[in-house]
mmCIF file of C-alpha atoms in Angstrom:
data_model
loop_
_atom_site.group_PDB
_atom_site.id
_atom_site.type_symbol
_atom_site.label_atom_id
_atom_site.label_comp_id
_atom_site.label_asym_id
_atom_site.label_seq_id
_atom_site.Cartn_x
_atom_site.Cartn_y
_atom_site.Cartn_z
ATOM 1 C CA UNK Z 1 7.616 -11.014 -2.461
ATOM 2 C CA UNK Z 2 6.141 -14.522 -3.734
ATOM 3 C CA UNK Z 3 8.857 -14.304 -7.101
ATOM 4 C CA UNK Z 4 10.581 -17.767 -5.579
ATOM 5 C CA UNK Z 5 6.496 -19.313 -5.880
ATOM 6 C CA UNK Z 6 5.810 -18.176 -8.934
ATOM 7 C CA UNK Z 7 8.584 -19.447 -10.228
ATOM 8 C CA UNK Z 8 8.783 -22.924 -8.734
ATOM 9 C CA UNK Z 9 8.327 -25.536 -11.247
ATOM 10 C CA UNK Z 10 6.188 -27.542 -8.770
ATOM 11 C CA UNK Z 11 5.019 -24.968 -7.501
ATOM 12 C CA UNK Z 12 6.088 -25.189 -3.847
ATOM 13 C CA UNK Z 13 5.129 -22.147 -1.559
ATOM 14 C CA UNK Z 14 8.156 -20.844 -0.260
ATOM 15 C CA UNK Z 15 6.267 -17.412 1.369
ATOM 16 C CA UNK Z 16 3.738 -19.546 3.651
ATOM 17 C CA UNK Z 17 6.994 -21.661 4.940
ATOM 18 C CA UNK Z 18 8.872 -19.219 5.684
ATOM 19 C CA UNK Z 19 6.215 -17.498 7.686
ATOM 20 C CA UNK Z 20 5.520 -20.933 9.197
ATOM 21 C CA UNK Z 21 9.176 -20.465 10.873
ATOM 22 C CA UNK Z 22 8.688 -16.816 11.394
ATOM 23 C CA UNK Z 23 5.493 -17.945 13.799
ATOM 24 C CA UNK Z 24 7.717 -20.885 15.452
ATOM 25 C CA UNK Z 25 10.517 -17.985 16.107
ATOM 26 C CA UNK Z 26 8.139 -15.276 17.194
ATOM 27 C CA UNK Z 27 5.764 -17.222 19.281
ATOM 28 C CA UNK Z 28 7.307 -20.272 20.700
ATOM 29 C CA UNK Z 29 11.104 -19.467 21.067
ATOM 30 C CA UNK Z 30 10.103 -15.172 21.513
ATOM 31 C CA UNK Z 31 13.163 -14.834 19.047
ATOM 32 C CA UNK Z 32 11.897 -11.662 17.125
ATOM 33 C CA UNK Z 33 14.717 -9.174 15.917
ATOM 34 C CA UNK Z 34 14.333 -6.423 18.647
ATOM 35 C CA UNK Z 35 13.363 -3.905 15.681
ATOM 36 C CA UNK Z 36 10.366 -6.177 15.146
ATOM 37 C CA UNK Z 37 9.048 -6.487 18.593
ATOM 38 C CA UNK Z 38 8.962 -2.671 19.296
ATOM 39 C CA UNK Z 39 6.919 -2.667 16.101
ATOM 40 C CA UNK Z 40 4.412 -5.777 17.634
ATOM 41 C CA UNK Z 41 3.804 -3.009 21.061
ATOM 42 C CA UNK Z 42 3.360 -0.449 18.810
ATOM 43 C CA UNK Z 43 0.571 -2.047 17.049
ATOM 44 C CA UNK Z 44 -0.652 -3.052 20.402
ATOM 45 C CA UNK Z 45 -0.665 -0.411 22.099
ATOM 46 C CA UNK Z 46 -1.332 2.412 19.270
ATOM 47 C CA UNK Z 47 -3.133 0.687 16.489
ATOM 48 C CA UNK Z 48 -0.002 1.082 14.051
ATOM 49 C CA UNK Z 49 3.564 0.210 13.863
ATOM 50 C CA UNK Z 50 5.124 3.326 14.393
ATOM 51 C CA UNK Z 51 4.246 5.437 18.174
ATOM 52 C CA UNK Z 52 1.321 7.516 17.223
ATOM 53 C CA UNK Z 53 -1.458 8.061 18.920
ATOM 54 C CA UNK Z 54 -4.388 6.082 17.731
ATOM 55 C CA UNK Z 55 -6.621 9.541 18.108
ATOM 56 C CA UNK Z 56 -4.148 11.026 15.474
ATOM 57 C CA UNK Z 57 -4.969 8.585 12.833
ATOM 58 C CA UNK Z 58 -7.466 11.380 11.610
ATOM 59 C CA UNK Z 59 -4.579 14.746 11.256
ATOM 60 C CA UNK Z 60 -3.831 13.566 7.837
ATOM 61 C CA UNK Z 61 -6.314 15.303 6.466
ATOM 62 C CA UNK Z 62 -6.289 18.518 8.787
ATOM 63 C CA UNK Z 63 -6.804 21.674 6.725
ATOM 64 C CA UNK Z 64 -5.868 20.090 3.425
ATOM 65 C CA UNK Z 65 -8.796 18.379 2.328
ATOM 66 C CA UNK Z 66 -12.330 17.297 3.837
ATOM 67 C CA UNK Z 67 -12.811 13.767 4.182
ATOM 68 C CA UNK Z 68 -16.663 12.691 5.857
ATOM 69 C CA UNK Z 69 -16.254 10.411 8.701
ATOM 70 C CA UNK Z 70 -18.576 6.791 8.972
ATOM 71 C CA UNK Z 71 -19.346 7.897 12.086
ATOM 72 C CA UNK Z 72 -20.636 11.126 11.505
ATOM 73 C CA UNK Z 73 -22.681 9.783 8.275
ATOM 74 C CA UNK Z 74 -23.947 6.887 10.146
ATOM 75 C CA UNK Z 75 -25.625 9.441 12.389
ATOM 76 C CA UNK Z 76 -26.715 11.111 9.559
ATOM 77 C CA UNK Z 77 -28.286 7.940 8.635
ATOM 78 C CA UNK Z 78 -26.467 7.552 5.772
ATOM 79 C CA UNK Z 79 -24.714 4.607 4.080
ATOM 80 C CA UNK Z 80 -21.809 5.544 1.936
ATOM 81 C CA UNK Z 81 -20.442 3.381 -1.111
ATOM 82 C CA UNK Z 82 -17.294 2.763 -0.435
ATOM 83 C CA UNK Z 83 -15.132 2.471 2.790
ATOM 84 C CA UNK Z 84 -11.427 4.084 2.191
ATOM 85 C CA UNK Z 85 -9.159 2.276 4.352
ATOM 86 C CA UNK Z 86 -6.119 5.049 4.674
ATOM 87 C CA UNK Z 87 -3.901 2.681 6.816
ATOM 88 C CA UNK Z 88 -1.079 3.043 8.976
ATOM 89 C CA UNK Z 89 1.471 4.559 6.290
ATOM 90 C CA UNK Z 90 -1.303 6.653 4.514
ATOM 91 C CA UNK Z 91 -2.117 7.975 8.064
ATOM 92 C CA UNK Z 92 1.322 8.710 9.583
ATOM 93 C CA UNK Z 93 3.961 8.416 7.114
ATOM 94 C CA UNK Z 94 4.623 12.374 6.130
ATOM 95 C CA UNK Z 95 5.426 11.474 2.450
ATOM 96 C CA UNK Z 96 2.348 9.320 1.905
ATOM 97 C CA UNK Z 97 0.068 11.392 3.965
ATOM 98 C CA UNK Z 98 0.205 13.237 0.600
ATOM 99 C CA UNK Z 99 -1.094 10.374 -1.159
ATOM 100 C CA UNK Z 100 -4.365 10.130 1.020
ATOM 101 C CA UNK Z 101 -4.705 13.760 0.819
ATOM 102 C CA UNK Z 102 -4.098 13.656 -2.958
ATOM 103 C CA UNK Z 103 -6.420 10.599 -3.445
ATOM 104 C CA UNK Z 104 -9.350 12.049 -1.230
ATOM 105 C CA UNK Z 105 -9.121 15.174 -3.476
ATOM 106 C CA UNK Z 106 -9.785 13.216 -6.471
ATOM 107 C CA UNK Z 107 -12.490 11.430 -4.949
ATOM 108 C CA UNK Z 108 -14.290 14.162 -3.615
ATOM 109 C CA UNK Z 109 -13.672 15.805 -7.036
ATOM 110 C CA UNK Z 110 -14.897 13.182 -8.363
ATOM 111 C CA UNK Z 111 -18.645 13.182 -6.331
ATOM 112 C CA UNK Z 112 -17.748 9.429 -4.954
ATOM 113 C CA UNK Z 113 -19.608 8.667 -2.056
ATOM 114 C CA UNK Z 114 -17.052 7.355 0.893
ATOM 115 C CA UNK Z 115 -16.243 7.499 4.227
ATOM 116 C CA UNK Z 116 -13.157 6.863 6.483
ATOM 117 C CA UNK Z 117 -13.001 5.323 9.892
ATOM 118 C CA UNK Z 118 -10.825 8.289 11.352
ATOM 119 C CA UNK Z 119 -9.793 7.308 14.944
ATOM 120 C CA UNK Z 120 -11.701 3.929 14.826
ATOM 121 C CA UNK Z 121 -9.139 2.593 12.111
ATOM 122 C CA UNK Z 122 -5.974 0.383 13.514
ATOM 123 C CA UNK Z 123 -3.480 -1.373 11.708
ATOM 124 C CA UNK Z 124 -4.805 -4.031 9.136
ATOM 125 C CA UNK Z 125 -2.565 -6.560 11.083
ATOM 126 C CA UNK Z 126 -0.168 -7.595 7.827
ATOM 127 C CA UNK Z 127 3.238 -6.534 9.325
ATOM 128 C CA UNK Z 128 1.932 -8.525 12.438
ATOM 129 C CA UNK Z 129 1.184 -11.357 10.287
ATOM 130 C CA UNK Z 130 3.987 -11.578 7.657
ATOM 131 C CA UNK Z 131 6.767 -10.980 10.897
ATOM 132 C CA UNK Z 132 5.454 -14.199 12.554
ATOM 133 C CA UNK Z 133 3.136 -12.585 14.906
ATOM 134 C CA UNK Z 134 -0.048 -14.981 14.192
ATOM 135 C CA UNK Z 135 -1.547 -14.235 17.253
ATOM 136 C CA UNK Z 136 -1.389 -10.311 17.140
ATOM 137 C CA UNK Z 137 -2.343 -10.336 13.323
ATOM 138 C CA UNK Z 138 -6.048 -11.921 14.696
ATOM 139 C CA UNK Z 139 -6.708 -9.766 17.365
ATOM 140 C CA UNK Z 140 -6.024 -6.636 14.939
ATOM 141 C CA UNK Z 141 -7.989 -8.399 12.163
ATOM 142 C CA UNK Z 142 -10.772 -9.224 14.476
ATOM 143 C CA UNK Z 143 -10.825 -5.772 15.978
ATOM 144 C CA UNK Z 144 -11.400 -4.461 12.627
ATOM 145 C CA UNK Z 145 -13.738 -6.939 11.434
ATOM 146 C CA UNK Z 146 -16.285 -5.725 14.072
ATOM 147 C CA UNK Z 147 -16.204 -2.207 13.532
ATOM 148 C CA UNK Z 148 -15.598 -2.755 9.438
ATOM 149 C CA UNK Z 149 -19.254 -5.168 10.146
ATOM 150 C CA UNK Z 150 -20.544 -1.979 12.693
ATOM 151 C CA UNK Z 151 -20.605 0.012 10.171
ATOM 152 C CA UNK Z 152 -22.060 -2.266 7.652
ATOM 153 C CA UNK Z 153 -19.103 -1.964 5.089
ATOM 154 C CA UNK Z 154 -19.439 -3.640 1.446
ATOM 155 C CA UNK Z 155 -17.195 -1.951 -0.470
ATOM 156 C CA UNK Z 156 -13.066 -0.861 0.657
ATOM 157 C CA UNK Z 157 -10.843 0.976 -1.306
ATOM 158 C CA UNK Z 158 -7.152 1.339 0.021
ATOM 159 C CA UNK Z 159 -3.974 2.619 -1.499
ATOM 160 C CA UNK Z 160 -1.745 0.080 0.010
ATOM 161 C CA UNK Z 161 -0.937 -3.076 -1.611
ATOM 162 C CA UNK Z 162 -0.187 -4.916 1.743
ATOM 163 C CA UNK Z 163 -3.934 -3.904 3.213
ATOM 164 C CA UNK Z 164 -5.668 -5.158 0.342
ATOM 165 C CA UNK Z 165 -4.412 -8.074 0.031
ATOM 166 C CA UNK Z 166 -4.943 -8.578 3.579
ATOM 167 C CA UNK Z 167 -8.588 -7.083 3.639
ATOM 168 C CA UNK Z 168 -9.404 -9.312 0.260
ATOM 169 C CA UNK Z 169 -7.795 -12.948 0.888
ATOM 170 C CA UNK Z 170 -7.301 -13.225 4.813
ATOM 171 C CA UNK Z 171 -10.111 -11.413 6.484
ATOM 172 C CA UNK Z 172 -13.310 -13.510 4.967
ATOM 173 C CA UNK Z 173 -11.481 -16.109 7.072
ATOM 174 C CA UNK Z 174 -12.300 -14.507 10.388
ATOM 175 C CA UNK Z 175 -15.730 -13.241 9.057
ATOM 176 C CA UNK Z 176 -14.641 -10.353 6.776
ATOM 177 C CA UNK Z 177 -16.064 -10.350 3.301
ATOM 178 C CA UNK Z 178 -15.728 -7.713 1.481
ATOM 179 C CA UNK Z 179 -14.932 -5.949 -1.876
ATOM 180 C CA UNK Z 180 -11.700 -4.555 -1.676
ATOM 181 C CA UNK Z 181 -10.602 -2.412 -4.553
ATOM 182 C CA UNK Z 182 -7.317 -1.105 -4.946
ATOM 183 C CA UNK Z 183 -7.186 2.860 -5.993
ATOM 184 C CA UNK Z 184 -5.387 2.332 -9.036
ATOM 185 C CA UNK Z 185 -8.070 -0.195 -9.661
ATOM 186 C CA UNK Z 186 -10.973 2.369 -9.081
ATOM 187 C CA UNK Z 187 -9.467 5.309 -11.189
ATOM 188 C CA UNK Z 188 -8.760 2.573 -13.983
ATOM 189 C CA UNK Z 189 -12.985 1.833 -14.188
ATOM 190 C CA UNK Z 190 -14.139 5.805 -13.240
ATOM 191 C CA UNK Z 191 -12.136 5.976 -16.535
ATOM 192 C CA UNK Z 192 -13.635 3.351 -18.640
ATOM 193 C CA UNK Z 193 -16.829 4.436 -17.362
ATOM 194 C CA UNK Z 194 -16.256 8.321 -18.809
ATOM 195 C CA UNK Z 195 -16.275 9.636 -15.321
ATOM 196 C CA UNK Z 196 -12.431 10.159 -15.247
ATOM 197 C CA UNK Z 197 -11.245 12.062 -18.242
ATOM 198 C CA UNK Z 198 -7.188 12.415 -18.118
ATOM 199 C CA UNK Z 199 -4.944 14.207 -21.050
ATOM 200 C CA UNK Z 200 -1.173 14.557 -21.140
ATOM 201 C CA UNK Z 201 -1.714 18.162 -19.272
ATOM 202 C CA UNK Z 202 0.918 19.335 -17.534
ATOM 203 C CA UNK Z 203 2.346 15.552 -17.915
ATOM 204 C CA UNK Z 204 2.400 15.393 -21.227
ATOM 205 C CA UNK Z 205 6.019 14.351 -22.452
ATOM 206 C CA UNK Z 206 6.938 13.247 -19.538
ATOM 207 C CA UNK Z 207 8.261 9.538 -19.438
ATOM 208 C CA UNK Z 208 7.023 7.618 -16.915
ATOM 209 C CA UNK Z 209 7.877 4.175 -15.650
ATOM 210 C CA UNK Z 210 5.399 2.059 -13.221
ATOM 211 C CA UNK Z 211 7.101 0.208 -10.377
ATOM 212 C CA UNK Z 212 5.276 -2.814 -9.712
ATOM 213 C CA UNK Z 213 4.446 -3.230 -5.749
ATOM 214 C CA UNK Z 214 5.100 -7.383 -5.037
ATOM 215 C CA UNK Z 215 1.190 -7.909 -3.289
ATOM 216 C CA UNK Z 216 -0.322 -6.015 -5.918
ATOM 217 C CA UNK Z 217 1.261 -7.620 -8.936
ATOM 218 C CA UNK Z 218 2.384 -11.211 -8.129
ATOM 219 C CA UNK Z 219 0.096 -11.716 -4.875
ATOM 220 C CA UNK Z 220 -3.218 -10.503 -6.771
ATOM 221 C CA UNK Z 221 -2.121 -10.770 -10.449
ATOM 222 C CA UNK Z 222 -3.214 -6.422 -10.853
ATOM 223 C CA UNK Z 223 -1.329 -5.717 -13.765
ATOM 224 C CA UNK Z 224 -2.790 -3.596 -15.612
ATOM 225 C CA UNK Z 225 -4.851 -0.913 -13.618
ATOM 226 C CA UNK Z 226 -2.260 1.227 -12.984
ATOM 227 C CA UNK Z 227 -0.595 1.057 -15.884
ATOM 228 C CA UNK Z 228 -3.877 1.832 -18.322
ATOM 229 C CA UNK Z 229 -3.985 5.313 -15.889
ATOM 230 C CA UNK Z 230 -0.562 5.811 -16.261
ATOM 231 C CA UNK Z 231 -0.811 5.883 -20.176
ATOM 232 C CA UNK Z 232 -3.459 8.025 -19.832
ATOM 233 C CA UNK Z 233 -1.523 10.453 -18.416
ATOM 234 C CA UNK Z 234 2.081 10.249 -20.264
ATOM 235 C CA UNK Z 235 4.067 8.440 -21.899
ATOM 236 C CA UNK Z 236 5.285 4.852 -20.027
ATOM 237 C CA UNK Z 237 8.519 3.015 -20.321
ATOM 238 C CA UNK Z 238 9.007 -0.147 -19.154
ATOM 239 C CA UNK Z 239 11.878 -1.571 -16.456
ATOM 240 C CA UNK Z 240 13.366 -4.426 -17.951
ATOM 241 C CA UNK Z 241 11.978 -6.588 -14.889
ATOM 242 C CA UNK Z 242 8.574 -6.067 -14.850
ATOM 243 C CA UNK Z 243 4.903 -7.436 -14.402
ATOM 244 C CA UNK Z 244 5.400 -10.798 -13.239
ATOM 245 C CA UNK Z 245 9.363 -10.610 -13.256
ATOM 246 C CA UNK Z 246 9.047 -7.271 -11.584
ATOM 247 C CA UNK Z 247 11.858 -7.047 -8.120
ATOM 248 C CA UNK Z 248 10.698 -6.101 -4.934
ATOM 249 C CA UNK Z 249 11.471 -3.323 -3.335
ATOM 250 C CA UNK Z 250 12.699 -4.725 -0.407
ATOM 251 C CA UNK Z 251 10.360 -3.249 1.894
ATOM 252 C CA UNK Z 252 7.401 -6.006 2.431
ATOM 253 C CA UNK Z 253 6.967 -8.677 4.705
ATOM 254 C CA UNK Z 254 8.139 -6.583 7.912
ATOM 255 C CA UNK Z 255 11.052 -5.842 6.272
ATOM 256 C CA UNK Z 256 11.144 -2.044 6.062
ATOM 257 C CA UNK Z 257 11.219 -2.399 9.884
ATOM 258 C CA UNK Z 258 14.498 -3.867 10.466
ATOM 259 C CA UNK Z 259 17.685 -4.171 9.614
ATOM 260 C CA UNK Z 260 18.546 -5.637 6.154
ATOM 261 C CA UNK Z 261 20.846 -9.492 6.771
ATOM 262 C CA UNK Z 262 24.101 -9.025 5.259
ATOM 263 C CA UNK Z 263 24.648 -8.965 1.777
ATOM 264 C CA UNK Z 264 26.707 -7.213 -1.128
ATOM 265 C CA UNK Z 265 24.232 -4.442 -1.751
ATOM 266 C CA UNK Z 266 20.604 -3.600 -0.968
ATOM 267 C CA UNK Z 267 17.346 -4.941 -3.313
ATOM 268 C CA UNK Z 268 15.897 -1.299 -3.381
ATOM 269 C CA UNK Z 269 19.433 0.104 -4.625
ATOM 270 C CA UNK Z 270 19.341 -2.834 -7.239
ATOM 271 C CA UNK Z 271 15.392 -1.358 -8.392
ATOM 272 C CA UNK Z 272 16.374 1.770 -8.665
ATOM 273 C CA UNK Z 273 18.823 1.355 -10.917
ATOM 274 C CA UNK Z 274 16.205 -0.731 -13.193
ATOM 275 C CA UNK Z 275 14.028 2.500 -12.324
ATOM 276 C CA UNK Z 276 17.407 4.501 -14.157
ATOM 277 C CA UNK Z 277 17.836 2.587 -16.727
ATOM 278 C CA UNK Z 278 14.398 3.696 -18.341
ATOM 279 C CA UNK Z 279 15.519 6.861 -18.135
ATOM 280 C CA UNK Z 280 12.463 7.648 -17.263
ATOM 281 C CA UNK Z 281 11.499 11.389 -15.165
ATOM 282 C CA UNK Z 282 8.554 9.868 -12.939
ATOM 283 C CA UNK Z 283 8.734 6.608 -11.076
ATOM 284 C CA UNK Z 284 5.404 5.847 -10.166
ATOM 285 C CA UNK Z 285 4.603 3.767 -7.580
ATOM 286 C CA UNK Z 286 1.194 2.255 -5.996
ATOM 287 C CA UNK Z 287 2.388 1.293 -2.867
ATOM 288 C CA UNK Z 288 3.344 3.474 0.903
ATOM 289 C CA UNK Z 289 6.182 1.129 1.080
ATOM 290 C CA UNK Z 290 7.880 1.170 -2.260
ATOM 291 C CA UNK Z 291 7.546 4.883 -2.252
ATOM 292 C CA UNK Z 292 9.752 5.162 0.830
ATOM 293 C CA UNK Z 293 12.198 2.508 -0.660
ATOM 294 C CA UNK Z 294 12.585 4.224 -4.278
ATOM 295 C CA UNK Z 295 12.383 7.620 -2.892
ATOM 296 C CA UNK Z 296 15.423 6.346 -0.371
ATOM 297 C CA UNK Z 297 17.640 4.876 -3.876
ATOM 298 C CA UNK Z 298 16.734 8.254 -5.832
ATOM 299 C CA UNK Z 299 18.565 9.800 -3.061
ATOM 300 C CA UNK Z 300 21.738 7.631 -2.852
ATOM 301 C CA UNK Z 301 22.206 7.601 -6.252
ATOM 302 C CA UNK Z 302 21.795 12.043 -5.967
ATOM 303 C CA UNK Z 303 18.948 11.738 -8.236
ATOM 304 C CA UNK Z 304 16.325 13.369 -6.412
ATOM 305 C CA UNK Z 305 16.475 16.774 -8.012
ATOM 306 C CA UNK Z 306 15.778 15.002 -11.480
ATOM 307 C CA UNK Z 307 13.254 12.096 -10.954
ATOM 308 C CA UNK Z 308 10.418 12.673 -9.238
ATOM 309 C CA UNK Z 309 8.354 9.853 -7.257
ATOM 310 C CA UNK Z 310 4.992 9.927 -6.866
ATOM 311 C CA UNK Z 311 1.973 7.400 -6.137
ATOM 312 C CA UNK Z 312 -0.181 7.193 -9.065
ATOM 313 C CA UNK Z 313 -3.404 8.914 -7.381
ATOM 314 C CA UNK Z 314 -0.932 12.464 -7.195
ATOM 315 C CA UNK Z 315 -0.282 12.150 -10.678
ATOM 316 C CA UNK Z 316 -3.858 12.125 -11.164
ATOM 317 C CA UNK Z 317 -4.541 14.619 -9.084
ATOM 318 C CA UNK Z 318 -2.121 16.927 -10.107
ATOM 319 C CA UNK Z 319 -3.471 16.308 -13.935
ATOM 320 C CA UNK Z 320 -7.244 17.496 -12.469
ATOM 321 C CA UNK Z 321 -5.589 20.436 -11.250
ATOM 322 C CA UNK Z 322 -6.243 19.551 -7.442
#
């Protein structure tokens, strides 16, 4: 979650060693956790780390909301502005399948010009990569690289914190440059440039608290974005660890696909009791992972029928009336 390396005071990286030792484990002594290595055939087999078919990548969407295809505007013989990169969780997970579906409204509410890779999309390769799997990671990266370069792609937007900072910093060094914006990124300048207009609405009242997602905020320094939407839309209330100090959720790194090590009691218990604290009614979140994680402590702690969690790009959807 990169907290232990921006804290250092000489400013040793603890994440890159650590992931050195992952990559010994993983590829020279084949010691993965078992949980791990049915997630590295997944993503070999099916383009993702859970056992989808790559072909259903594209159901997301299915009746909800229209999303235009690259492929289908390429024949066209057109060349849209931005590239949204759904990704694994935004394809597949059922709770942030919502998300995609609630940020593709708002884009196509919106008149921005985008396309999605449907079918053609596969995992970014960062589970791959943070787990120890070097070798996997490349192939996936590589695999998208060509198609992303196919298609002549400039300009990404993604919802997930863990694909764009994989898309941004890793893939220019297999041949990958792009612009990779994150959504709460986009929304934050469609509203400084007047083409986003948000009011309290139906929000208005409410108390909202932002839960900063680790490669977002410490990994890529994004502040701010999210939280100049979320104002927009309510009022916000800080968790007393936050920005910079924020904790993780527990989730990153390949973690959400295993089994947590021993311990006295579990990080995203410990956040969503910060999250409590506020006592705040939304928990917004940025991020397919953290969602999972808070949503999971709202429920131990029976607090489900109270708080509500939701990604930032449903809040503004439901404040456009979409």
């Amino acid at each position: 979650c990169n907290a232990c390396a921006q804290e250092c005071p000489i400013n040793i990286n603890h994440p890159s060693i650590i992931v050195g030792m992952r990559r010994y484990l993983v590829m020279e002594e084949s010691a993965a956790p078992g949980e791990l290595n049915a997630i590295f055939s997944n993503i070999e087999n099916n383009g993702a780390p859970w056992q989808f078919a790559q072909d259903d990548r594209v159901l997301w969407a299915d009746g909800k909301v229209e999303v235009p295809m690259m492929a289908d505007l390429m024949a066209q013989g057109e060349q849209p502005e931005y590239l949204l990169w759904v990704g694994s969780a935004g394809a597949f997970d059922d709770r942030y399948k919502q998300v995609s579906v609630a940020f593709a409204k708002v884009l196509n509410h919106l008149g921005i010009s985008y396309g999605v890779l449907g079918a053609e999309e596969s995992s970014s390769g960062d589970v791959a990569r943070r787990a120890g799997n070097e070798m996997l990671y490349q192939m996936q990266a590589m695999m998208n690289i060509e198609i992303l370069n196919g298609y002549g792609v400039k300009k990404i937007i993604t919802c997930d914190p863990h694909a764009y900072n994989t898309l941004k910093n890793e893939y220019p060094d297999l041949g990958g440059e792009y612009e990779v914006i994150h959504h709460s990124q986009l929304l934050r300048d469609l509203m400084k440039q007047g083409k986003l207009s948000l009011d309290g609405g139906s929000l208005a009242g409410k108390k909202i608290t932002f839960h900063d997602p680790c490669y977002l905020g410490r990994a890529n320094g994004e502040y701010q974005a999210p939280r100049e939407v979320l104002g927009a839309l309510g009022t916000t209330v800080e968790m007393k660890r936050n920005k910079s100090f924020a904790l993780c959720c527990g989730a990153g790194g390949g973690q959400m696909f295993k089994e947590a090590e021993k311990g006295d009691k579990e990080v995203f218990m410990e956040r969503t009791e910060d999250a409590l604290e506020t006592g705040a009614d939304i928990i917004a979140t940025a991020c397919p992972y953290c969602m999972v994680m808070m949503t999971d402590g709202l429920k131990y702690k029976n607090k489900e029928e109270e708080i509500s969690n939701y990604d930032i790009a449903e809040l503004v959807a439901k404040n456009l009336g979409l």
